[in-house]
XYZ file of N, CA and C in Angstrom:
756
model
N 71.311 43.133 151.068
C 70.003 42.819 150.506
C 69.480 43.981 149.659
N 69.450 45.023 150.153
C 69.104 46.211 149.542
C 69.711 46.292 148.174
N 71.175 46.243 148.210
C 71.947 46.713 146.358
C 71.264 45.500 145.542
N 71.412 44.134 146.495
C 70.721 43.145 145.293
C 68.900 43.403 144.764
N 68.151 43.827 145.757
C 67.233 44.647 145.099
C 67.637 45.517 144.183
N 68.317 46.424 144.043
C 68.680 47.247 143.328
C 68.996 46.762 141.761
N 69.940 46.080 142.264
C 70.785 45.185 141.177
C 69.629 44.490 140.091
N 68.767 43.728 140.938
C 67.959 42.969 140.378
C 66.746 43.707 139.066
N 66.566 45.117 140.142
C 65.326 46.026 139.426
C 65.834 47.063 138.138
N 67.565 46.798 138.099
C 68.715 47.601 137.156
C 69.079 47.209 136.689
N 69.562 46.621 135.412
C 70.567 46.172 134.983
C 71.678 47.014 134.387
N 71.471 47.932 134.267
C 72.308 49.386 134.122
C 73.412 49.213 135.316
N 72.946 49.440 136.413
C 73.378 49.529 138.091
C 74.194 47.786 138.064
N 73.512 47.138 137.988
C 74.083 45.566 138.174
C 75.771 46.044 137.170
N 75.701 46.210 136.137
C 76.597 46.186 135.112
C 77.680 47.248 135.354
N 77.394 48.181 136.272
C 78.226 49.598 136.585
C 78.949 48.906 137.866
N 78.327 48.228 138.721
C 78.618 48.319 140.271
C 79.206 46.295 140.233
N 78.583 45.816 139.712
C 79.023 44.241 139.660
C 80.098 43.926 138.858
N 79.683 44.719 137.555
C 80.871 44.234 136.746
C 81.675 45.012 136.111
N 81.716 45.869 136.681
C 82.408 47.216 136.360
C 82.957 47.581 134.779
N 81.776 47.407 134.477
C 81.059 47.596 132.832
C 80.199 48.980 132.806
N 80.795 49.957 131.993
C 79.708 51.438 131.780
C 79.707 51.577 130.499
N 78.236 51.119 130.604
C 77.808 51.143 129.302
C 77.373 52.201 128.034
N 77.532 52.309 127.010
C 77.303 53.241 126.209
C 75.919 53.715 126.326
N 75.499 55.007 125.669
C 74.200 55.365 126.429
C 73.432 54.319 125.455
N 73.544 53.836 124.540
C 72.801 52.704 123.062
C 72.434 51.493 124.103
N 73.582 50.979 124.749
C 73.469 49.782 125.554
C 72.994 50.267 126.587
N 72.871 50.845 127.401
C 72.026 51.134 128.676
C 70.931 51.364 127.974
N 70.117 51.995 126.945
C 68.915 51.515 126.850
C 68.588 50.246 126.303
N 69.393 49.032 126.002
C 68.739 47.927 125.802
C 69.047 47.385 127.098
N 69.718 47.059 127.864
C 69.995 46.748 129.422
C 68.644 46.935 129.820
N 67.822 48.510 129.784
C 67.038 48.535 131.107
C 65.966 48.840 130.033
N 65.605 48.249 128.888
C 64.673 48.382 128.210
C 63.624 46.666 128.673
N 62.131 47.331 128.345
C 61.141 45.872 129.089
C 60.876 45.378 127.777
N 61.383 45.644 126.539
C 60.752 45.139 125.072
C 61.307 43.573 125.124
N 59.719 43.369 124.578
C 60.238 41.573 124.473
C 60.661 41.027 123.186
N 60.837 42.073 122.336
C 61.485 41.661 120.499
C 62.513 42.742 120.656
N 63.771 42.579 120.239
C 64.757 43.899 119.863
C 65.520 43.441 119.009
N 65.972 44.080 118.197
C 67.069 44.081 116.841
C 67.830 45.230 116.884
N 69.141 44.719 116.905
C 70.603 45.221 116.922
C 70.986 45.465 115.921
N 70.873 46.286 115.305
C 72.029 46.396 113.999
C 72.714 47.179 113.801
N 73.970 46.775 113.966
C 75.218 47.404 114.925
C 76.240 47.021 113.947
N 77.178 48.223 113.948
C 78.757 47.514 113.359
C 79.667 47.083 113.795
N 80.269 46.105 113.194
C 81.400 45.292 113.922
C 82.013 46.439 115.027
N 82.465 45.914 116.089
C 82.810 45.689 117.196
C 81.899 46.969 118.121
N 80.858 47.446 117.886
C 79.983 48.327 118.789
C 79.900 47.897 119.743
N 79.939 46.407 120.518
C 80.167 45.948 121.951
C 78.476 45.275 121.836
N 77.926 44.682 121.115
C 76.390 43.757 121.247
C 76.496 42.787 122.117
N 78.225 42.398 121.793
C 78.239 41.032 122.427
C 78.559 41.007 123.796
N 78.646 42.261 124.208
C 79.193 42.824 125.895
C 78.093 42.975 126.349
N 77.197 43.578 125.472
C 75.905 44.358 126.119
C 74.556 43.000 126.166
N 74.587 41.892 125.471
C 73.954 40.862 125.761
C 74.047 39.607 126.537
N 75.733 39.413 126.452
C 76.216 38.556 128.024
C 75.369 39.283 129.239
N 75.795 40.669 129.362
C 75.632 40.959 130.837
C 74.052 41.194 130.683
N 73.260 41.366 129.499
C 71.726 40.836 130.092
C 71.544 39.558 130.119
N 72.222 38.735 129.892
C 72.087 37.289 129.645
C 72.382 36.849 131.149
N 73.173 36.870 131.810
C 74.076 36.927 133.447
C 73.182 37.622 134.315
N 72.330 39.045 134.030
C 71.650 39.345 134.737
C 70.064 38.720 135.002
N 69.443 37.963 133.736
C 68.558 37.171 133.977
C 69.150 35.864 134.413
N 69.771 35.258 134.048
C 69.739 33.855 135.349
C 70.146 34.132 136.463
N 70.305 35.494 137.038
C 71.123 35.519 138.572
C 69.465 36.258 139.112
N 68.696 37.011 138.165
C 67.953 37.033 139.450
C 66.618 37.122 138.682
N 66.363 35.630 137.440
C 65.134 35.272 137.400
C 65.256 33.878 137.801
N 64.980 33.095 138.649
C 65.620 32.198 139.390
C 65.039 30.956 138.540
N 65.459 29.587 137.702
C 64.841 28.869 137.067
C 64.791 28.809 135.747
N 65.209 30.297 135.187
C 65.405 30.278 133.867
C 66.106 29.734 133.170
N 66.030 30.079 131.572
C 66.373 28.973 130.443
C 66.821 30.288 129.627
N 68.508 30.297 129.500
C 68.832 31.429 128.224
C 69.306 30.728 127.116
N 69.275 31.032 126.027
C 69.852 29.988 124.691
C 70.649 31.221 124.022
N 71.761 30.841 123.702
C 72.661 31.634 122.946
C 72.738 30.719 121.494
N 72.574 31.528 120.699
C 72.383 30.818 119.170
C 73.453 32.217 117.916
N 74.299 31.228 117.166
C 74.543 31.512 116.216
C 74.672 31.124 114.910
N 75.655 31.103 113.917
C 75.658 30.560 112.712
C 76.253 29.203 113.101
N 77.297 29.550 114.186
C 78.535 28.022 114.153
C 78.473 28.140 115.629
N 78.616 27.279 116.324
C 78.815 26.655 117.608
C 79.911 27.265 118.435
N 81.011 27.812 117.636
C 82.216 28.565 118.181
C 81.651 29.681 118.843
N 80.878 30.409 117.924
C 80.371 31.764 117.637
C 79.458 31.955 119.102
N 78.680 30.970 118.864
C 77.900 30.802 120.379
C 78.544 30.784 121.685
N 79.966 29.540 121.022
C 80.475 29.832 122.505
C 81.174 30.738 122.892
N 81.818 31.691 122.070
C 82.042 32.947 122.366
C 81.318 33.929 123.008
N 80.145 33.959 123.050
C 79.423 34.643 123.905
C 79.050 34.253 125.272
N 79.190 32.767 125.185
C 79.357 32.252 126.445
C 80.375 32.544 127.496
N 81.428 32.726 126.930
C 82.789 33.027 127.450
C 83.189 34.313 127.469
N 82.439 35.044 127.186
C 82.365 36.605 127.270
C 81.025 36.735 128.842
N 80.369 35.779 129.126
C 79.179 35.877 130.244
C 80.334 35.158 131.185
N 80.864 33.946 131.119
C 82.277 33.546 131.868
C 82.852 34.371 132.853
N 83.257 34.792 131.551
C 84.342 36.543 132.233
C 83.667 37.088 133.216
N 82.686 37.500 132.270
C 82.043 38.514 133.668
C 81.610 37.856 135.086
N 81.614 36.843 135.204
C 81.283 35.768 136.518
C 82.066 35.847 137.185
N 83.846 35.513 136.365
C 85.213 35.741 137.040
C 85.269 36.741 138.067
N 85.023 38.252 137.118
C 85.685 39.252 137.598
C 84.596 39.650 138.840
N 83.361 38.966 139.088
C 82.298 39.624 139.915
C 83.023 39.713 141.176
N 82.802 40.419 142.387
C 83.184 40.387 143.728
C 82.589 39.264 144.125
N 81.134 39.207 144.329
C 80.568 38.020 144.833
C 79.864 37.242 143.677
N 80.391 36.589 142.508
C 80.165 35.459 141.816
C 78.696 35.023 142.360
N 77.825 34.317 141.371
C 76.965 33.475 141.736
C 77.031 32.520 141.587
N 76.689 31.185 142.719
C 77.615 30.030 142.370
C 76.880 29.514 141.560
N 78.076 28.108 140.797
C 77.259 27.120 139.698
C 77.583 26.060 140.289
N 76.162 25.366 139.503
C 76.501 23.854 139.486
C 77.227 23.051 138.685
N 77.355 24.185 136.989
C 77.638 23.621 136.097
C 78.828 24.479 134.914
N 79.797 24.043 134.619
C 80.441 24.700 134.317
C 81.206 24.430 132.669
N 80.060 24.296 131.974
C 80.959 23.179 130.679
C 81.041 24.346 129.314
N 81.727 23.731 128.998
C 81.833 24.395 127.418
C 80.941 25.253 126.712
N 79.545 24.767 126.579
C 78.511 24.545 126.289
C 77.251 25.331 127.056
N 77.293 25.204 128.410
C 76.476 25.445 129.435
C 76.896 26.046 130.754
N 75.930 26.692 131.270
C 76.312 27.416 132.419
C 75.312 27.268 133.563
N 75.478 26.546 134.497
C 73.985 26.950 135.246
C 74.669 27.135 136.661
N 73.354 27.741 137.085
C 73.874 28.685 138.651
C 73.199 27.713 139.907
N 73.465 27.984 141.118
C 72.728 27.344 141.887
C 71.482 27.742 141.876
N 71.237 28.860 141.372
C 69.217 29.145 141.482
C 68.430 28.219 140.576
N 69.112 27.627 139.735
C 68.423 26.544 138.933
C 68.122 26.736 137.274
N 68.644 28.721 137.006
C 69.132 29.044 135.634
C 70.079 28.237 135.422
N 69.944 28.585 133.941
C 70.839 27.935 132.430
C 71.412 28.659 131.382
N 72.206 28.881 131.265
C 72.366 29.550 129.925
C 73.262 28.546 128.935
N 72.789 28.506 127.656
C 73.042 26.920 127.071
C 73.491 27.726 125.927
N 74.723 27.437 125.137
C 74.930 28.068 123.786
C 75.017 26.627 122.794
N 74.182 27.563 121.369
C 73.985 26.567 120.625
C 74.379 26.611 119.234
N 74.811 26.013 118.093
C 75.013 26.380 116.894
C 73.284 26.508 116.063
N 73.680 27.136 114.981
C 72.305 27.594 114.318
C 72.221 26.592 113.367
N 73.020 26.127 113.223
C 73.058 24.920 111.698
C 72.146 23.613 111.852
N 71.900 23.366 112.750
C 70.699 22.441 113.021
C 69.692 22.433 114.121
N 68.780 22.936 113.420
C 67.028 23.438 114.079
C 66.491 22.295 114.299
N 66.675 21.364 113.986
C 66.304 20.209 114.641
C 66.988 19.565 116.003
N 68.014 20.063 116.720
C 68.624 19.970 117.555
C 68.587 20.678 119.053
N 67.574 21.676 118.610
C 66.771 22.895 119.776
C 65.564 21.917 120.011
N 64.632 21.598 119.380
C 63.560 21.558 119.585
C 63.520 20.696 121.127
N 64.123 20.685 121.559
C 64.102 19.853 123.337
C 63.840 20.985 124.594
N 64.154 22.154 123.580
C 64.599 23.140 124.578
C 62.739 23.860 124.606
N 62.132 24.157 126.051
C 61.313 24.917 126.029
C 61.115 26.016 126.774
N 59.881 27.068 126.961
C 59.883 28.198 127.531
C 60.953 28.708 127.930
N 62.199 29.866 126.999
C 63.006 30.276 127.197
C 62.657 31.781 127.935
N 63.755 32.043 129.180
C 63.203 33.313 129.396
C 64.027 34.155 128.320
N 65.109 33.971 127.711
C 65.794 34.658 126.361
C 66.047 34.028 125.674
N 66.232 34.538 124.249
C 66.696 33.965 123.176
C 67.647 34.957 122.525
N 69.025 34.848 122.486
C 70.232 35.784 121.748
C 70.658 34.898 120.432
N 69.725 35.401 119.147
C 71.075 35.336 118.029
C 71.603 36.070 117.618
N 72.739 35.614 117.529
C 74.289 36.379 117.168
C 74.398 35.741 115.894
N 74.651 37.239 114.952
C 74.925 37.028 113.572
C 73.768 36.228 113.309
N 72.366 37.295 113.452
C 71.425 36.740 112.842
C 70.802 37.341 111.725
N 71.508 37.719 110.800
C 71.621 37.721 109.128
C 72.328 36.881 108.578
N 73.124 35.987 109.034
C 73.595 35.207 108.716
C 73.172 33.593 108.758
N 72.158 33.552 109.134
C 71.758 32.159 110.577
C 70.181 32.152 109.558
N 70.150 30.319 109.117
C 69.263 30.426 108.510
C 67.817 30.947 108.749
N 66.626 30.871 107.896
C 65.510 30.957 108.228
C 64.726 29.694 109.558
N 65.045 28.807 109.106
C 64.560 27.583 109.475
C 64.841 27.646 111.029
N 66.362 27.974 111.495
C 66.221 28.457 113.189
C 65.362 29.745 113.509
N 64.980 30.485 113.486
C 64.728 31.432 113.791
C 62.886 31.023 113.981
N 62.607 30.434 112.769
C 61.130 29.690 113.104
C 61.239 28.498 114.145
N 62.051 27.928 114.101
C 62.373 26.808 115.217
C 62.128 27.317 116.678
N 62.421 28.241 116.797
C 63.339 28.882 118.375
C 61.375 29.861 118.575
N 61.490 30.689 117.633
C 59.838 31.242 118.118
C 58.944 30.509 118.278
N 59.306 28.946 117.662
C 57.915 28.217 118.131
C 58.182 27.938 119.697
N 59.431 28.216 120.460
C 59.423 27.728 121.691
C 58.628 28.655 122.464
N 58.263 29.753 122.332
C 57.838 30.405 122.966
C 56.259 30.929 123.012
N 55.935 29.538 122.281
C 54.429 29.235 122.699
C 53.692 29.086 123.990
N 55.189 28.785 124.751
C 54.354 28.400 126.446
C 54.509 29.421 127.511
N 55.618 30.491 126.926
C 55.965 31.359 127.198
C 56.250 32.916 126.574
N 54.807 33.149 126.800
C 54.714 34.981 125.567
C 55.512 36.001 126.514
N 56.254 35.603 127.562
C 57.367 36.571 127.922
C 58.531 36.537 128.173
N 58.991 35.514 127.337
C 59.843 35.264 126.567
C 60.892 36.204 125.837
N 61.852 36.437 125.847
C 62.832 37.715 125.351
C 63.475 36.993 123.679
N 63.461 37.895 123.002
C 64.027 37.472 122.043
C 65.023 38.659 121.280
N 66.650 38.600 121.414
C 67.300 39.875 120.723
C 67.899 38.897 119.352
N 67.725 39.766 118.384
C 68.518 39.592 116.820
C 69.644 40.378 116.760
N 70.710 39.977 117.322
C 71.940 40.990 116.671
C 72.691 40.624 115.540
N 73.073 41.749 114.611
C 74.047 41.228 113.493
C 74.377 42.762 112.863
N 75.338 42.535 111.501
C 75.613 43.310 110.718
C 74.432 42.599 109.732
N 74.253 43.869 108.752
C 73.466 42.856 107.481
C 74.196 41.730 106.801
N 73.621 41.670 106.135
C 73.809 40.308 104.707
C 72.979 40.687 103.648
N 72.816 41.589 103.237
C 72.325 42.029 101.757
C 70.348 41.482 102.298
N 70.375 42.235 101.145
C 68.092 42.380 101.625
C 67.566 40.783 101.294
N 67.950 40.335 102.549
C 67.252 38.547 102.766
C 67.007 38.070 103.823
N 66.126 37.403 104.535
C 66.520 36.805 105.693
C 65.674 36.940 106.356
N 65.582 36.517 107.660
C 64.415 37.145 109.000
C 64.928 38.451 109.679
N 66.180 38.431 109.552
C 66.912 39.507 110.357
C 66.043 41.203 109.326
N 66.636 40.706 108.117
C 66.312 41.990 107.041
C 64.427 41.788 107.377
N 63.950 41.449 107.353
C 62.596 40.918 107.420
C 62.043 41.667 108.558
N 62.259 41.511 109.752
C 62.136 41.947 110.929
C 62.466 43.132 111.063
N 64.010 44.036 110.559
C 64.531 45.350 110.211
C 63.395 46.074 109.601
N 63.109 45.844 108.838
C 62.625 46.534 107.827
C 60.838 46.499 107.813
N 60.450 45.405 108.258
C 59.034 45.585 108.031
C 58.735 46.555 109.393
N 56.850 46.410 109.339
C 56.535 47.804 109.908
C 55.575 46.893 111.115
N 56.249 45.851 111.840
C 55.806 45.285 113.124
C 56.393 45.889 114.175
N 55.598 46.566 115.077
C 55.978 47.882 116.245
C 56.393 46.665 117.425
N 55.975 45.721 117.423
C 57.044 45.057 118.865
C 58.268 45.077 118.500
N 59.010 45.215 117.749
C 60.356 45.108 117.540
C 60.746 46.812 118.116
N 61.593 46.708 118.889
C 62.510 47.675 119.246
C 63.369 47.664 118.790
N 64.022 48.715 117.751
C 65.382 48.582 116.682
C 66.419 49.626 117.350
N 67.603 49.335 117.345
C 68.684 49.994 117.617
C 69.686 49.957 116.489
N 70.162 50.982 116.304
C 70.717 51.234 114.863
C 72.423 51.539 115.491
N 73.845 50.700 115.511
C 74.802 52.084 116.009
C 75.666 51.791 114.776
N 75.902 52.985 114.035
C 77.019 53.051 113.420
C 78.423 53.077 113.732
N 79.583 53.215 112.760
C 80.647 53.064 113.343
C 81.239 54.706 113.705
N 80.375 55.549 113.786
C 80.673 56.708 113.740
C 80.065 57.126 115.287
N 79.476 56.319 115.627
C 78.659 56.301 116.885
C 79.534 55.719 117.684
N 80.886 54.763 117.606
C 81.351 54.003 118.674
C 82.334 54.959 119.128
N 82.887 55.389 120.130
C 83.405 56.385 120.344
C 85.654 55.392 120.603
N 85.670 54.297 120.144
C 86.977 53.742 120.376
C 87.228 53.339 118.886
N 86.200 53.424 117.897
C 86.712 53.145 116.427
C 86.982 54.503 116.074
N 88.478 54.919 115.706
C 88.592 56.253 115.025
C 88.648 56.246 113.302
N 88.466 57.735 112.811
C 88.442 57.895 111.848
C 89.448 57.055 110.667
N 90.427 57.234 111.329
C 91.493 56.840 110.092
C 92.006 54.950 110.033
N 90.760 54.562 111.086
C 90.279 52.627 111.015
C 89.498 52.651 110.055
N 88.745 53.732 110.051
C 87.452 53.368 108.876
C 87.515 53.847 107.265
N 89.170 54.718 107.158
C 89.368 55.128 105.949
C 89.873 53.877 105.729
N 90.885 53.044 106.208
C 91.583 51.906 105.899
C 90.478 50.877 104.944
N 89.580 50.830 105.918
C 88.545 49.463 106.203
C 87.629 49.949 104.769
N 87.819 51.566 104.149
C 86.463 51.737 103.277
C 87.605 51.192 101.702
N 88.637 50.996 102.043
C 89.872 50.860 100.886
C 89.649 49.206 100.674
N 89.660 48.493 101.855
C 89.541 47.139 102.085
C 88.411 46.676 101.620
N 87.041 47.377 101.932
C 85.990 46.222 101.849
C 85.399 46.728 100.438
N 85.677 48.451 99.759
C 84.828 48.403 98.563
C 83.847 49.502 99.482
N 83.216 50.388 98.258
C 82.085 51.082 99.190
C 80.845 50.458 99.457
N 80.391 49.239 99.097
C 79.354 48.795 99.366
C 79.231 47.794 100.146
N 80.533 47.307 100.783
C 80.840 45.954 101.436
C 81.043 47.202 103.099
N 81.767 48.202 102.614
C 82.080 49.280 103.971
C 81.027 49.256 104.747
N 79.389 50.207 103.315
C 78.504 50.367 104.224
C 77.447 49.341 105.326
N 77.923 48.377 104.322
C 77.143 46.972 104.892
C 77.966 46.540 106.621
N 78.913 46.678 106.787
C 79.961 46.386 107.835
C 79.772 47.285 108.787
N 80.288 48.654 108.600
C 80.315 49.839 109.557
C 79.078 50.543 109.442
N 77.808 50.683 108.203
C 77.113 51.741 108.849
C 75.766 51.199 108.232
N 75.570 49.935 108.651
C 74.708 49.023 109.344
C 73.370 49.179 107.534
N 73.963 49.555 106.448
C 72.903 49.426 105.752
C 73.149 47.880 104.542
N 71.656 48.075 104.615
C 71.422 46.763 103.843
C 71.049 46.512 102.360
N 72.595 46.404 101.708
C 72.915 46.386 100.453
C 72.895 45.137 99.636
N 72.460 44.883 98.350
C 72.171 44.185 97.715
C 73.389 42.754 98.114
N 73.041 41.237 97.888
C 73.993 40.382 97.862
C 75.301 40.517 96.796
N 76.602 39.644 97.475
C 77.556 39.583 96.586
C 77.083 38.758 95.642
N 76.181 37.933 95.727
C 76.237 36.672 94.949
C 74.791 37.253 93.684
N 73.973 38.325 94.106
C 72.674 38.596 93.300
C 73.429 39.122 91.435
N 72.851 38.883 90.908
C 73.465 38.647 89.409
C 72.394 40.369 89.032
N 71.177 40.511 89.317
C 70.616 41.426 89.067
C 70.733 42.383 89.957
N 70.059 43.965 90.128
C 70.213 44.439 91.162
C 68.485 44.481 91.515
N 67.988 44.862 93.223
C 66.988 44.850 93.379
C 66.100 45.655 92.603
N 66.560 47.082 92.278
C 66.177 48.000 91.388
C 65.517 47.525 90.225
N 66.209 46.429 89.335
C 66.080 45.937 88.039
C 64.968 44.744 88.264
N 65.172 44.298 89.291
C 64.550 43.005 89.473
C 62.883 43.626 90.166
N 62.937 44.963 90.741
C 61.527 45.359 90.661
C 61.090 46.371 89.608
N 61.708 46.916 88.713
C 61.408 47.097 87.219
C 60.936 46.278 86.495
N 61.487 44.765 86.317
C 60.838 43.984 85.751
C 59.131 43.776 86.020
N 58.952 43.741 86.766
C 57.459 43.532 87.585
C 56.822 44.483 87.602
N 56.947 45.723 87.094
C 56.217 46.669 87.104
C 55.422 47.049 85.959
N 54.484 47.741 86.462
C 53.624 47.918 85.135
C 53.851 49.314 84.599
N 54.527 50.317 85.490
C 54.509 51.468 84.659
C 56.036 51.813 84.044
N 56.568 50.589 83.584
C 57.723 50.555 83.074
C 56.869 49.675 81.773
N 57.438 50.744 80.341
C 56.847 50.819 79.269
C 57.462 49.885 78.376
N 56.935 48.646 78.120
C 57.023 47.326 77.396
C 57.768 47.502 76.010
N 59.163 46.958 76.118
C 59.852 47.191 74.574
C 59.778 46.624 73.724
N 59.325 47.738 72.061
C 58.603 46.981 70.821
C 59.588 46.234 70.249
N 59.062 45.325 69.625
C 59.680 44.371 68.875
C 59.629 44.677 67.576
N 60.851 44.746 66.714
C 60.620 44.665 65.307
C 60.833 43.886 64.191
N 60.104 43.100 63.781
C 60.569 41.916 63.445
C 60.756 42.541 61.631
């Protein structure tokens, strides 16, 4: 009784001792952080998707009743994170039992859920209410329209968790929106690929040959560079609009 107190009041401790997961010091402060907005912006493979299963596993095992929604761009994507919370159920000593075990869904005998969903149709959530979390994955990628969908659920519930993880996608989106503006509930975590201590140097000389230097920094060191597809650059496109950029004469 005592460690599951423990367990319950830790998720640091739950994740060291249950699932014999030790977490980076980046992820132990979102584990045992109380912020109810956080944004990840992390480079491919920093471990987001390790470090949000096992908060995802640690709220339905001991907020008893809850509702987790895993959301991404594609339905795969979702269920990949599902099956990464799976795992960790497997390998537990003492498992918490389920009732439910599908593709899709997970629920425990306490009467949690954790439901993964694709992002491509926001009209397909709206059934779902008072979530105690909300995880999108690859949410620079994942339209506008979910992201307003999913916060309106949490009208009935203002304690409600909501994490944004992704790499960027060039300066657009809710993800860039949320990054960047100057709203203090958001708790931001920044890890580069220089920060992961299992990506070495001579992965990321390869990868800066492969992606281009501006596709690199967007991937590994989490900054948010203009689109492939933008014809102008942002620079030019706020020159235009400016007034102390000096109007060129015409000579007819």
């Amino acid at each position: 009784m005592a460690r599951e107190i423990r367990h319950g009041l830790d998720p640091v401790l739950f994740a060291r001792e249950r699932l014999g997961f030790n977490p980076d010091p980046w992820q132990a402060d979102v584990l045992s952080s109380d912020s109810t907005r956080i944004l990840l912006n992390c480079t491919r493979q920093a471990g987001k998707t390790t470090t949000t299963s096992v908060l995802a596993l640690h709220t339905a095992i001991y907020r008893g009743q809850s509702l987790s929604l895993l959301f991404s761009k594609a339905q795969r994507q979702s269920s990949e994170l599902l099956a990464k919370i799976r795992h960790h159920i497997a390998t537990m000593d003492s498992p918490p039992e389920l009732l439910k075990d599908a593709a899709t869904e997970v629920q425990l005998a306490n009467g949690s859920r954790i439901v993964s969903l694709p992002g491509s149709n926001p009209d397909a959530i709206r059934g779902y209410s008072a979530p105690a979390l909300i995880v999108e994955d690859e949410a620079a990628f994942v339209d506008d329209e979910l992201y307003e969908a999913f916060m309106a659920m949490l009208a009935r519930s203002h304690k409600g968790r909501v994490i944004l993880m992704s790499t960027p996608n060039g300066k657009r989106g809710h993800f860039y929106a949320a990054w960047t503006g100057g709203d203090r509930k958001w708790q931001r975590e920044s890890v580069t690929a220089d920060q992961v201590p299992h990506i070495d140097a001579a992965y990321l000389d390869e990868m800066r040959g492969e992606y281009g230097p501006w596709k690199f920094q967007q991937e590994f060191f989490c900054k948010f560079v203009e689109a492939d597809d933008q014809f102008f650059s942002d620079e030019a496109i706020e020159r235009a609009f400016s007034r102390e950029v000096p109007l060129l004469e015409l000579n007819f």
